[in-house]
Amino acid sequence: MIEILTEEEFELMKESGKILQEVFKACRDQIKPGMSTHDVDKIAYDIIRGHDAIPSFLNFGTPPFPGTICASVNEEVVHGIPKKSRILKDGDIISVDVGAILNGYQSDACRTYCVGDVAPEVRDLVKRTEESFFKGLEFAKPGCRTGDIGHAVQEYCESFGYGVVRELTGHGIGTEMHEDPDVPNYGKPGHGYKLKKGMAICIEPMITLGERYIEMLGDQWTISTVDGKPAAHYENTILITENGPYMTTYDYEEGF
Ligand code: MG
């Protein structure tokens, strides 16, 4: 299903997105070595519930996902399960992927944080993954195609020799978390679905320091790189307006 949203619905999407901005700022200020991934999950849960919103990942899917956030550390690409036993160490990276529903409208976004003193090549991976999102964002406007976005992300990341995960993609969003169209992080210019005013999409590069291949772990959720090299992830919910993209989950004042 591709949903075309009204101006009023766009305003509701913005309200939902602001909650995730708050989650990301709290994570930025509080994540440090010695914390568990469960502690990070609790930060997000408390903020989302404090706004009377619903954590959209909690109990999602089969088996039901047991967290408010996906906490994916180092070689984990996405869908890591928050745990009291998983303690963050100096030099780790953690991606915090989180969703909220407010007044029936969804937001979905991710940041990857460096914990303490991270190796320069891994820090660069995190920074360039975020930069690749913004390369794709340039094409998140009416008349452009999903292939234009994917191509921009892929070209930027592969120029550094990084792997671009293909099995997982960005997506449409609105009253459901995952709607059509798929928004891959690879593609050909001029190909794919043509974007229209009123759509909302998530662009979410998942980028690896080594090869692009991934595997699911035995918990049926966590997805890891096959070669064990680190991966980074960055995502925002984006409204397609006639004036171009508007990110609901991004704080334009702070640039975060
Ligand atoms: Mg998403």
Short mmCIF file of N, CA, C and O and ligand atoms in Angstrom, two decimals, residues 97 108 171 178 202 204 235, ligand 1:
data_model
loop_
_atom_site.label_atom_id
_atom_site.label_comp_id
_atom_site.label_asym_id
_atom_site.label_seq_id
_atom_site.Cartn_x
_atom_site.Cartn_y
_atom_site.Cartn_z
N ASP A 97 17.82 2.07 16.79
CA ASP A 97 16.73 2.19 15.83
C ASP A 97 15.45 2.19 16.65
O ASP A 97 15.28 1.32 17.52
N ASP A 108 9.94 6.46 12.45
CA ASP A 108 10.93 5.40 12.49
C ASP A 108 12.26 6.05 12.13
O ASP A 108 12.35 6.74 11.10
N HIS A 171 11.70 2.26 3.33
CA HIS A 171 10.30 1.89 3.09
C HIS A 171 9.39 3.10 3.19
O HIS A 171 9.77 4.12 3.78
N HIS A 178 5.77 -0.08 8.06
CA HIS A 178 6.38 -0.50 6.80
C HIS A 178 5.33 -0.51 5.71
O HIS A 178 4.46 -1.37 5.69
N CYS A 202 11.06 6.29 4.62
CA CYS A 202 12.27 6.20 5.42
C CYS A 202 13.42 5.81 4.51
O CYS A 202 13.32 4.83 3.76
N GLU A 204 17.26 4.56 4.87
CA GLU A 204 18.03 4.02 5.98
C GLU A 204 19.23 3.19 5.53
O GLU A 204 19.18 1.97 5.54
N GLU A 235 18.93 6.63 9.85
CA GLU A 235 17.59 6.68 9.25
C GLU A 235 16.80 7.89 9.76
O GLU A 235 16.92 8.26 10.94
MG MG B 1 12.88 1.80 9.07
#
